[in-house]
Coordinates of C-alpha atoms in Angstrom, one line a residue:
Chain A
M200 CA 41.4 -50.9 133.4
S201 CA 41.1 -47.0 134.4
N202 CA 38.3 -45.3 135.3
I203 CA 36.9 -42.7 133.0
L204 CA 35.0 -40.8 135.7
E205 CA 36.4 -40.4 139.1
I206 CA 34.2 -39.0 142.0
R207 CA 35.8 -38.0 145.4
D208 CA 34.2 -37.2 148.7
L209 CA 31.5 -34.9 146.3
T210 CA 29.1 -33.2 149.1
V211 CA 26.9 -30.9 148.0
M212 CA 24.6 -28.5 151.0
F213 CA 21.6 -26.9 149.6
G214 CA 21.8 -24.3 152.3
K215 CA 22.0 -25.8 155.5
S216 CA 20.3 -29.3 154.4
I217 CA 22.9 -32.2 153.4
A218 CA 22.0 -33.2 150.1
V219 CA 25.1 -35.7 149.4
H220 CA 27.6 -36.4 151.4
D221 CA 31.0 -38.0 150.8
V222 CA 30.2 -39.7 147.7
N223 CA 32.8 -41.5 145.6
I224 CA 31.5 -43.2 142.9
N225 CA 33.7 -44.5 139.9
V226 CA 33.1 -45.4 136.7
P227 CA 34.9 -48.1 134.1
E228 CA 36.1 -46.9 130.9
G229 CA 33.5 -48.9 128.4
G230 CA 31.3 -49.9 131.6
I231 CA 27.8 -49.6 132.6
V232 CA 27.7 -48.6 136.0
T233 CA 24.3 -47.9 137.9
L234 CA 23.3 -45.7 140.7
I235 CA 20.8 -46.6 142.4
G236 CA 18.1 -45.2 145.5
S237 CA 14.7 -43.9 146.8
N238 CA 13.0 -40.9 146.0
G239 CA 14.9 -37.8 147.6
A240 CA 18.1 -40.6 148.3
G241 CA 20.6 -37.4 146.6
K242 CA 21.3 -39.3 142.9
S243 CA 20.0 -36.5 140.5
T244 CA 21.9 -33.9 142.9
T245 CA 24.7 -36.0 142.0
L246 CA 24.9 -36.3 138.6
N247 CA 23.8 -32.2 138.3
A248 CA 26.7 -31.7 140.8
T249 CA 29.0 -33.8 138.7
L250 CA 28.4 -31.3 135.5
G251 CA 28.2 -28.3 137.1
I252 CA 24.4 -27.7 137.3
V253 CA 24.1 -27.7 140.7
P254 CA 27.3 -26.1 143.0
M255 CA 29.5 -28.5 145.2
T256 CA 30.6 -27.6 148.2
R257 CA 33.4 -29.9 148.7
G258 CA 34.8 -33.1 146.5
T259 CA 37.0 -33.4 143.3
I260 CA 35.5 -34.8 139.6
S261 CA 38.3 -35.8 137.6
F262 CA 37.3 -37.3 134.1
N263 CA 39.3 -39.0 131.7
G264 CA 42.4 -38.8 133.5
E265 CA 41.7 -34.8 134.1
D266 CA 40.6 -32.7 136.5
V267 CA 37.5 -30.6 136.3
T268 CA 35.9 -30.0 139.0
H269 CA 35.9 -26.4 138.0
A270 CA 34.9 -26.6 134.8
S271 CA 32.3 -25.2 133.7
T272 CA 29.6 -27.6 131.9
S273 CA 30.3 -26.3 128.7
E274 CA 33.5 -27.3 128.7
K275 CA 32.4 -31.0 130.4
V276 CA 30.7 -31.4 127.4
R277 CA 32.6 -30.5 125.1
K278 CA 35.4 -33.4 126.9
G279 CA 32.7 -35.7 126.5
L280 CA 30.6 -35.7 129.4
V281 CA 27.3 -35.2 128.8
L282 CA 24.1 -36.0 130.6
A283 CA 20.5 -36.8 129.6
P284 CA 18.1 -35.2 132.3
E285 CA 15.4 -36.0 134.8
G286 CA 12.4 -35.0 132.8
R287 CA 14.1 -34.7 129.7
H288 CA 14.2 -31.1 129.4
L289 CA 13.6 -31.4 125.5
F290 CA 13.1 -28.0 123.4
P291 CA 9.4 -29.1 123.2
Y292 CA 8.3 -26.2 120.2
L293 CA 11.8 -27.0 117.9
S294 CA 11.8 -29.8 115.7
V295 CA 13.3 -33.1 115.9
Y296 CA 15.9 -32.5 114.5
K297 CA 16.8 -29.0 115.4
N298 CA 17.0 -30.8 118.8
L299 CA 19.5 -33.4 117.6
I300 CA 21.8 -30.7 116.0
L301 CA 21.7 -28.9 119.3
G302 CA 23.3 -31.5 121.1
A303 CA 26.1 -30.7 118.8
T304 CA 26.2 -27.5 119.5
Q305 CA 30.0 -27.3 120.2
R306 CA 31.2 -29.4 117.3
K307 CA 33.1 -28.3 114.2
D308 CA 33.1 -31.7 112.7
K309 CA 30.6 -31.8 109.9
E310 CA 30.8 -34.9 108.9
G311 CA 31.2 -36.9 112.3
I312 CA 27.7 -34.8 113.2
Q313 CA 26.4 -36.1 109.9
Q314 CA 27.2 -39.6 111.3
D315 CA 26.2 -39.9 114.5
L316 CA 22.9 -38.1 112.7
E317 CA 22.7 -41.7 111.3
F318 CA 23.7 -43.7 114.4
C319 CA 20.8 -42.6 115.9
F320 CA 18.6 -43.0 112.9
E321 CA 19.7 -46.5 113.3
L322 CA 19.1 -46.7 117.0
F323 CA 16.1 -45.3 117.0
P324 CA 14.2 -45.5 113.4
I325 CA 11.2 -43.6 114.7
L326 CA 13.0 -40.4 115.1
K327 CA 14.1 -40.4 111.4
D328 CA 10.1 -40.4 110.6
R329 CA 9.5 -37.8 112.6
L330 CA 12.4 -35.2 112.0
K331 CA 10.0 -32.2 111.6
Q332 CA 7.8 -33.0 114.8
K333 CA 7.6 -30.8 117.6
A334 CA 9.4 -32.8 120.0
G335 CA 6.5 -31.4 122.6
T336 CA 4.2 -33.1 120.6
M337 CA 5.3 -36.7 121.1
S338 CA 4.8 -39.6 123.5
G339 CA 7.1 -39.7 126.5
G340 CA 8.9 -43.0 124.9
Q341 CA 10.5 -41.2 121.7
Q342 CA 10.9 -38.3 123.8
Q343 CA 13.0 -40.4 125.9
M344 CA 14.5 -41.5 122.8
L345 CA 15.2 -38.0 121.6
A346 CA 17.0 -37.0 124.7
I347 CA 19.2 -39.9 124.9
A348 CA 19.6 -39.0 120.8
R349 CA 20.7 -35.8 121.7
A350 CA 22.8 -36.8 124.2
M351 CA 24.7 -38.8 121.7
M352 CA 25.2 -35.8 119.1
A353 CA 27.7 -34.0 121.1
N354 CA 30.1 -37.6 120.8
P355 CA 29.6 -38.5 124.7
K356 CA 32.7 -40.8 126.0
L357 CA 30.2 -41.3 129.3
L358 CA 27.0 -40.5 128.8
C359 CA 25.2 -40.0 131.8
L360 CA 21.5 -41.0 132.2
D361 CA 18.8 -39.6 134.8
E362 CA 16.0 -41.9 135.1
P363 CA 15.0 -42.6 131.7
S364 CA 12.6 -45.2 133.0
L365 CA 10.5 -42.0 134.8
G366 CA 7.1 -42.0 133.2
L367 CA 7.2 -44.5 131.0
A368 CA 5.1 -48.2 130.7
P369 CA 7.0 -51.3 131.2
A370 CA 7.7 -52.8 127.3
V371 CA 9.6 -49.2 126.8
I372 CA 11.4 -49.7 129.8
E373 CA 12.4 -52.8 128.4
D374 CA 13.4 -51.6 124.7
I375 CA 15.1 -48.6 126.7
G376 CA 17.3 -50.4 128.3
E377 CA 18.1 -52.5 125.5
K378 CA 19.3 -49.5 123.9
V379 CA 21.5 -48.4 126.6
R380 CA 23.4 -51.6 126.1
E381 CA 23.1 -51.3 122.4
I382 CA 24.9 -47.7 122.2
N383 CA 27.5 -49.3 125.0
R384 CA 28.7 -52.6 122.5
T385 CA 28.5 -50.6 119.7
K386 CA 30.0 -47.3 120.6
G387 CA 31.9 -48.2 123.3
T388 CA 30.5 -45.4 125.4
S389 CA 30.6 -45.6 129.3
I390 CA 27.0 -45.1 130.3
L391 CA 26.4 -44.2 134.1
L392 CA 22.8 -44.5 134.7
V393 CA 20.3 -43.0 137.8
E394 CA 17.3 -45.3 138.2
Q395 CA 14.9 -45.6 140.6
N396 CA 13.4 -48.5 138.9
V397 CA 16.1 -51.4 139.7
H398 CA 14.9 -54.3 136.9
L399 CA 16.2 -51.6 134.4
A400 CA 19.5 -50.5 136.7
F401 CA 20.1 -54.5 137.8
G402 CA 19.5 -55.7 133.9
T403 CA 21.4 -52.7 132.0
A404 CA 24.6 -52.3 134.1
S405 CA 27.4 -54.8 135.7
Y406 CA 28.3 -52.6 138.7
C407 CA 26.4 -50.7 141.4
Y408 CA 26.1 -48.2 143.8
T409 CA 23.2 -47.6 146.2
L410 CA 22.3 -44.0 147.2
Q411 CA 20.0 -43.5 150.9
V412 CA 19.3 -40.4 152.4
G413 CA 22.7 -38.9 151.2
E414 CA 25.0 -41.3 151.9
L415 CA 26.5 -44.9 149.6
V416 CA 25.2 -47.3 151.6
A417 CA 26.4 -50.2 149.6
E418 CA 28.3 -51.1 146.6
G419 CA 29.3 -53.8 144.6
T420 CA 28.1 -55.8 141.3
V421 CA 24.8 -56.4 140.1
E422 CA 24.8 -59.7 141.6
E423 CA 26.6 -58.6 145.0
I424 CA 23.9 -56.7 145.3
R425 CA 21.0 -58.2 144.3
N426 CA 22.0 -60.1 147.6
N427 CA 22.5 -57.6 149.6
D428 CA 20.6 -57.5 153.1
V429 CA 20.2 -52.9 153.3
V430 CA 19.0 -52.7 149.6
K431 CA 17.0 -55.8 150.2
K432 CA 15.2 -54.0 152.7
A433 CA 15.4 -50.3 151.1
Y434 CA 13.6 -52.2 147.8
F435 CA 12.2 -55.6 147.7
G436 CA 10.4 -54.8 151.6
G437 CA 13.5 -57.3 153.2
Chain B
M67 CA -3.6 7.1 101.3
Q68 CA -1.0 8.4 103.7
I69 CA -2.0 6.5 106.5
V70 CA -1.1 3.6 105.2
I71 CA 2.8 4.9 105.1
N72 CA 2.2 6.4 108.5
A73 CA 1.3 3.0 109.9
L74 CA 3.9 1.2 108.5
V75 CA 6.5 3.6 109.3
L76 CA 4.9 3.5 112.8
G77 CA 4.2 -0.2 112.7
I78 CA 7.6 -1.2 112.2
M79 CA 9.2 1.0 114.4
Y80 CA 7.2 -0.9 117.6
I81 CA 8.0 -4.2 115.7
L82 CA 12.2 -2.7 116.5
A83 CA 11.7 -1.3 119.9
A84 CA 8.9 -4.6 120.9
L85 CA 11.7 -7.2 119.6
G86 CA 14.5 -6.8 122.0
F87 CA 11.6 -7.1 124.8
A88 CA 9.9 -9.8 123.6
F89 CA 13.8 -11.3 123.7
I90 CA 14.1 -10.8 127.2
F91 CA 11.1 -11.7 128.0
N92 CA 11.4 -15.1 126.0
M93 CA 15.0 -16.2 126.9
L94 CA 14.9 -14.1 130.6
G95 CA 10.9 -15.2 131.6
T96 CA 11.6 -11.5 132.9
I97 CA 10.4 -8.2 132.2
N98 CA 12.3 -5.4 130.6
L99 CA 10.5 -2.5 132.5
G100 CA 13.8 0.2 131.6
H101 CA 13.3 -1.0 127.9
G102 CA 10.8 2.2 127.1
A103 CA 13.8 4.1 129.2
L104 CA 16.7 2.3 126.9
Y105 CA 14.5 3.9 123.5
M106 CA 15.0 7.1 125.3
V107 CA 17.9 7.5 125.8
G108 CA 19.1 6.0 122.4
A109 CA 16.9 9.1 120.8
Y110 CA 18.9 11.9 123.3
L111 CA 22.1 10.2 122.7
C112 CA 21.6 10.5 119.0
Y113 CA 19.9 13.9 119.1
Y114 CA 23.3 15.6 120.8
L115 CA 25.8 13.9 118.9
C116 CA 24.4 15.1 115.6
A117 CA 22.9 18.6 117.2
A118 CA 25.7 19.3 119.5
A119 CA 28.5 18.1 118.4
G120 CA 28.0 17.7 114.6
I121 CA 28.0 14.3 113.6
N122 CA 26.4 13.1 111.0
N123 CA 23.0 11.9 111.2
W124 CA 24.2 8.4 110.2
I125 CA 26.7 7.7 112.1
A126 CA 25.2 9.6 115.4
M127 CA 22.6 6.8 115.4
I128 CA 25.5 3.6 115.2
I129 CA 27.5 5.1 117.8
S130 CA 24.0 5.5 119.5
A131 CA 23.0 2.3 118.9
A132 CA 26.2 0.4 119.9
V133 CA 26.5 2.7 122.8
L134 CA 23.3 1.3 123.8
A135 CA 24.4 -2.6 123.1
V136 CA 27.0 -2.1 125.4
V137 CA 24.0 -1.2 127.9
G138 CA 22.3 -4.2 127.5
L139 CA 25.0 -6.0 128.0
L140 CA 25.8 -4.3 131.2
L141 CA 22.3 -4.5 131.7
E142 CA 22.2 -8.4 131.9
R143 CA 25.1 -8.7 134.0
V144 CA 24.9 -6.7 136.8
M145 CA 21.0 -7.5 137.2
F146 CA 19.7 -10.0 135.2
R147 CA 22.1 -12.8 135.4
L148 CA 21.9 -11.8 139.2
F149 CA 18.5 -11.7 139.9
L150 CA 17.1 -14.1 137.3
D151 CA 14.8 -15.6 140.1
N152 CA 13.8 -12.1 142.3
F153 CA 11.3 -10.4 140.3
D154 CA 10.9 -7.4 142.7
R155 CA 14.0 -6.7 142.7
I156 CA 14.4 -6.5 138.5
V157 CA 11.4 -4.5 138.7
M158 CA 12.9 -2.1 141.2
I159 CA 16.4 -1.6 139.1
S160 CA 14.2 -1.0 136.4
V161 CA 12.2 1.7 138.1
G162 CA 15.3 2.8 139.0
I163 CA 16.9 3.4 135.5
I164 CA 13.7 4.5 134.4
T165 CA 13.5 7.2 136.5
I166 CA 17.8 8.1 136.7
C167 CA 17.1 8.6 132.5
Q168 CA 13.9 10.7 132.7
T169 CA 15.6 12.8 135.5
I170 CA 18.5 13.5 133.1
A171 CA 16.8 14.1 130.1
N172 CA 14.6 16.7 131.5
L173 CA 17.6 18.6 133.2
L174 CA 18.9 18.7 129.6
T175 CA 16.4 19.6 128.0
G176 CA 13.9 21.6 129.8
S177 CA 11.1 22.7 128.3
K178 CA 12.6 22.5 125.2
A179 CA 10.6 20.5 121.9
L180 CA 13.9 18.8 120.5
V181 CA 13.9 16.9 117.1
I182 CA 16.7 14.8 116.1
P183 CA 17.3 16.4 112.6
S184 CA 15.9 14.8 109.7
Y185 CA 17.5 11.8 108.1
A186 CA 16.4 12.4 104.2
N187 CA 15.4 15.2 102.9
G188 CA 12.9 15.7 99.8
L189 CA 9.9 13.9 98.8
T190 CA 9.8 11.4 96.0
T191 CA 6.6 10.3 93.9
I192 CA 5.4 7.0 94.0
F193 CA 2.1 5.6 91.4
G194 CA 1.3 9.8 92.0
M195 CA 2.0 10.4 95.5
S196 CA 4.3 12.2 97.2
I197 CA 6.5 10.9 100.2
S198 CA 8.6 12.0 102.4
N199 CA 11.9 10.5 101.7
E200 CA 12.5 10.3 105.2
R201 CA 9.9 8.0 105.5
L202 CA 11.3 5.9 103.3
V203 CA 14.0 5.8 104.6
T204 CA 13.0 4.9 108.1
F205 CA 10.6 2.0 106.3
G206 CA 13.4 0.8 104.6
V207 CA 16.1 0.7 107.4
G208 CA 14.0 -0.7 110.0
L209 CA 12.8 -3.5 107.3
L210 CA 16.3 -4.1 106.9
L211 CA 16.6 -4.5 110.5
L212 CA 13.6 -6.7 111.5
L213 CA 14.4 -9.0 108.1
A214 CA 18.4 -9.0 110.0
T215 CA 17.2 -10.2 113.1
L216 CA 14.7 -13.0 111.6
Y217 CA 17.4 -14.4 109.2
V218 CA 19.7 -14.8 112.9
V219 CA 16.9 -16.3 114.3
N220 CA 15.8 -18.4 111.8
Y221 CA 19.2 -19.8 110.3
T222 CA 21.7 -18.9 112.3
A223 CA 23.4 -21.5 115.6
L224 CA 22.9 -18.3 117.8
G225 CA 19.0 -18.0 116.7
R226 CA 19.3 -21.8 117.2
Q227 CA 20.9 -21.6 120.5
M228 CA 18.5 -18.5 121.9
E229 CA 15.5 -21.2 121.1
A230 CA 16.9 -23.6 123.3
V231 CA 17.9 -21.3 125.9
A232 CA 13.8 -19.7 125.7
Q233 CA 12.1 -23.2 125.7
D234 CA 14.8 -24.9 128.6
R235 CA 17.4 -23.2 130.3
L236 CA 18.5 -26.0 132.1
G237 CA 18.0 -28.4 128.7
A238 CA 20.0 -25.8 126.6
A239 CA 22.8 -26.0 129.6
L240 CA 23.2 -29.6 129.4
Q241 CA 24.3 -28.9 125.8
G242 CA 27.1 -27.3 126.3
I243 CA 25.3 -23.8 125.3
N244 CA 26.6 -20.4 127.5
T245 CA 23.6 -19.3 128.0
N246 CA 24.5 -16.7 130.1
R247 CA 26.8 -15.4 127.1
V248 CA 23.8 -16.0 124.6
S249 CA 21.8 -14.3 127.1
A250 CA 24.2 -10.9 127.2
A251 CA 24.0 -11.1 122.9
V252 CA 20.3 -11.1 122.9
C253 CA 20.0 -8.2 125.4
A254 CA 22.9 -6.3 123.7
I255 CA 21.1 -6.8 120.5
G256 CA 17.3 -5.9 121.6
V257 CA 18.1 -3.3 123.4
G258 CA 20.3 -1.8 120.4
L259 CA 17.1 -1.9 118.3
A260 CA 15.1 0.1 120.5
A261 CA 17.8 2.5 120.1
V262 CA 17.7 2.2 116.6
A263 CA 14.0 3.1 116.6
G264 CA 14.2 5.6 119.2
C265 CA 16.2 7.2 116.9
F266 CA 14.2 7.0 114.5
M267 CA 11.5 8.0 116.3
G268 CA 13.0 11.4 117.7
A269 CA 13.2 12.4 113.8
Y270 CA 9.1 11.0 113.6
L271 CA 7.7 12.5 116.4
G272 CA 10.1 14.5 118.4
L273 CA 12.0 13.8 121.5
S274 CA 10.6 13.5 125.3
S275 CA 11.8 12.9 128.4
S276 CA 8.1 10.5 128.6
M277 CA 8.8 9.2 125.2
G278 CA 10.0 5.9 127.0
D279 CA 6.8 5.6 128.6
T280 CA 4.5 6.0 125.4
M281 CA 6.4 3.4 123.9
N282 CA 7.0 0.9 126.7
L283 CA 2.5 0.9 126.9
R284 CA 3.0 -0.1 122.9
I285 CA 5.3 -2.4 123.6
L286 CA 4.0 -4.0 126.5
M287 CA 0.6 -4.4 124.8
L288 CA 2.4 -5.5 121.2
V289 CA 3.9 -8.5 123.3
M290 CA 0.6 -9.4 125.0
L291 CA -1.2 -9.3 122.4
A292 CA 0.7 -11.6 120.1
G293 CA 1.9 -14.0 123.2
A294 CA 5.2 -15.5 124.4
G295 CA 7.4 -17.1 122.1
S296 CA 6.3 -16.5 119.2
M297 CA 7.5 -13.7 116.8
N298 CA 5.9 -13.4 113.6
G299 CA 3.1 -12.8 116.2
I300 CA 5.2 -9.6 117.1
I301 CA 5.2 -8.7 113.5
I302 CA 1.9 -9.0 112.9
T303 CA 0.9 -7.3 115.7
G304 CA 2.9 -4.7 115.6
T305 CA 1.6 -3.7 111.9
V306 CA -1.9 -3.8 113.3
M307 CA -0.7 -1.4 115.9
G308 CA 0.8 0.6 114.0
F309 CA -2.5 0.8 111.7
L310 CA -4.5 1.9 114.7
D311 CA -2.2 4.2 115.9
A312 CA -1.9 6.0 112.7
I313 CA -5.5 5.6 112.2
C314 CA -7.0 6.7 115.0
Q315 CA -4.8 9.8 115.6
M316 CA -6.3 11.3 112.4
A317 CA -10.3 9.9 112.9
F318 CA -10.0 11.1 116.7
A319 CA -9.1 14.9 117.6
G320 CA -6.2 15.2 120.9
N321 CA -5.6 12.8 123.6
A322 CA -8.6 10.4 122.3
G323 CA -6.6 9.5 119.3
S324 CA -4.2 8.2 121.8
A325 CA -6.6 6.6 124.2
V326 CA -8.4 4.8 121.2
P327 CA -5.9 1.9 120.0
I328 CA -5.4 1.7 123.9
I329 CA -9.1 0.3 124.7
I330 CA -9.3 -1.3 121.3
I331 CA -6.4 -3.2 122.7
V332 CA -8.0 -3.8 126.3
I333 CA -11.1 -5.0 124.6
L334 CA -8.9 -7.9 122.4
L335 CA -7.2 -8.8 125.4
L336 CA -10.1 -9.6 127.5
I337 CA -10.9 -11.7 124.4
K338 CA -7.9 -13.7 124.3
P339 CA -5.7 -13.1 127.7
K340 CA -2.7 -15.4 126.4
G341 CA -2.4 -13.6 122.6
F342 CA -3.3 -14.6 119.1
F343 CA 0.3 -16.3 118.1
G344 CA 1.7 -17.6 121.1
H345 CA 2.5 -21.3 122.8
D346 CA -0.1 -21.7 124.8
A347 CA -3.0 -19.6 122.8

């Protein structure tokens, strides 16, 4: 199976401090991979650097067999590398509908956009009921659904999700995890899930990378990681 | 009745000049203090093109707006894009721009009182009132430009992207929106509109190197009064300010005519510091 995303030796420095050091991550085509780690481990920085939001100091990124290290964010989005960021970053004073349409900013295929809109409504029926509501007035869970739906409107090949569980109730987190698997199953979209909530991460993904203070300390299938001593220590108190 | 006409003309010119300022404020989160100076440069450029070079009024206005739009583009490229998170530096550069523009204007004109030639001559009688064609044309073109801007903001892809960038710059970038390009387009449109306002006001009130300061004061008050992020607020408060200015200039003699509207607006801002129509109002 070929990899849709390959991150090689990614290093990001903010001034003199190293945020992420020599990180290597592969996401297989059609797979769900998770990147876990505690606060400040460099998870979001890894994603942001991959998307070109944060400049990287060293490393290469290839997407879909193509070197995109120096491509702009908008080029990456056009190629199908899309991120639903931490904290959602919706457009709070715009309607749900306009938020969704903005997700398809770079697309010209009207029929495809319409189909994806239908897909989003099937996935999250609540969004269809709230089309005219301003995004900022919805509940946290609904906003997270909108953030994922907006990312799906770009017709991604790889959907990167940065902490979708942030600030949500356990039942809603469960629901989000189920929807992410459904996207992967029905659309074949590869998924890179960055999480602090290991239960969501392990329940959703099949392969797992673990970051600690900017470096990868463990990787393997979810089963392997679950029994890994380093991870156990970090997360489950030994 | 003459007051109403004057108020509407003034109001729409304030709105045109303020739109660009408000766009830059909303999208880049910084204030362009040089906006008034660029408005003044637009007026002077128009004057020299038609008075000195003998070019037709309207063509001079279009050239002036186009040149200033390019200036807006440059400003975005060399100032806002580089120093977006450095407010002090942007203010200092703006002060520099104001000083340079005003000094050049002073050197060029000295103490002469210049007026851009009239855009339209004669009078039109509507409902038994005589209104100068000049005012009608100014109001008409101003309204047309305002409607065009509203259309762009509300119904086009560029408008949607503008709102997206204004509300969440990172979120917009992640949708693949080229935020720098959108900012540049907004600066070009904004400064171009200010130039048009300058060209009309230069014919209405005459030219002076300090006309930019007067307008800057109006723009700042207007945008504050409207509140951040509100298009409709700008239009409503712009009209109100036009009326305030027109009425006060009739009712009070001399400088009191310019002071009273400012006092009224300061009082309004004391009552509602966040403005009347903004997101957080």
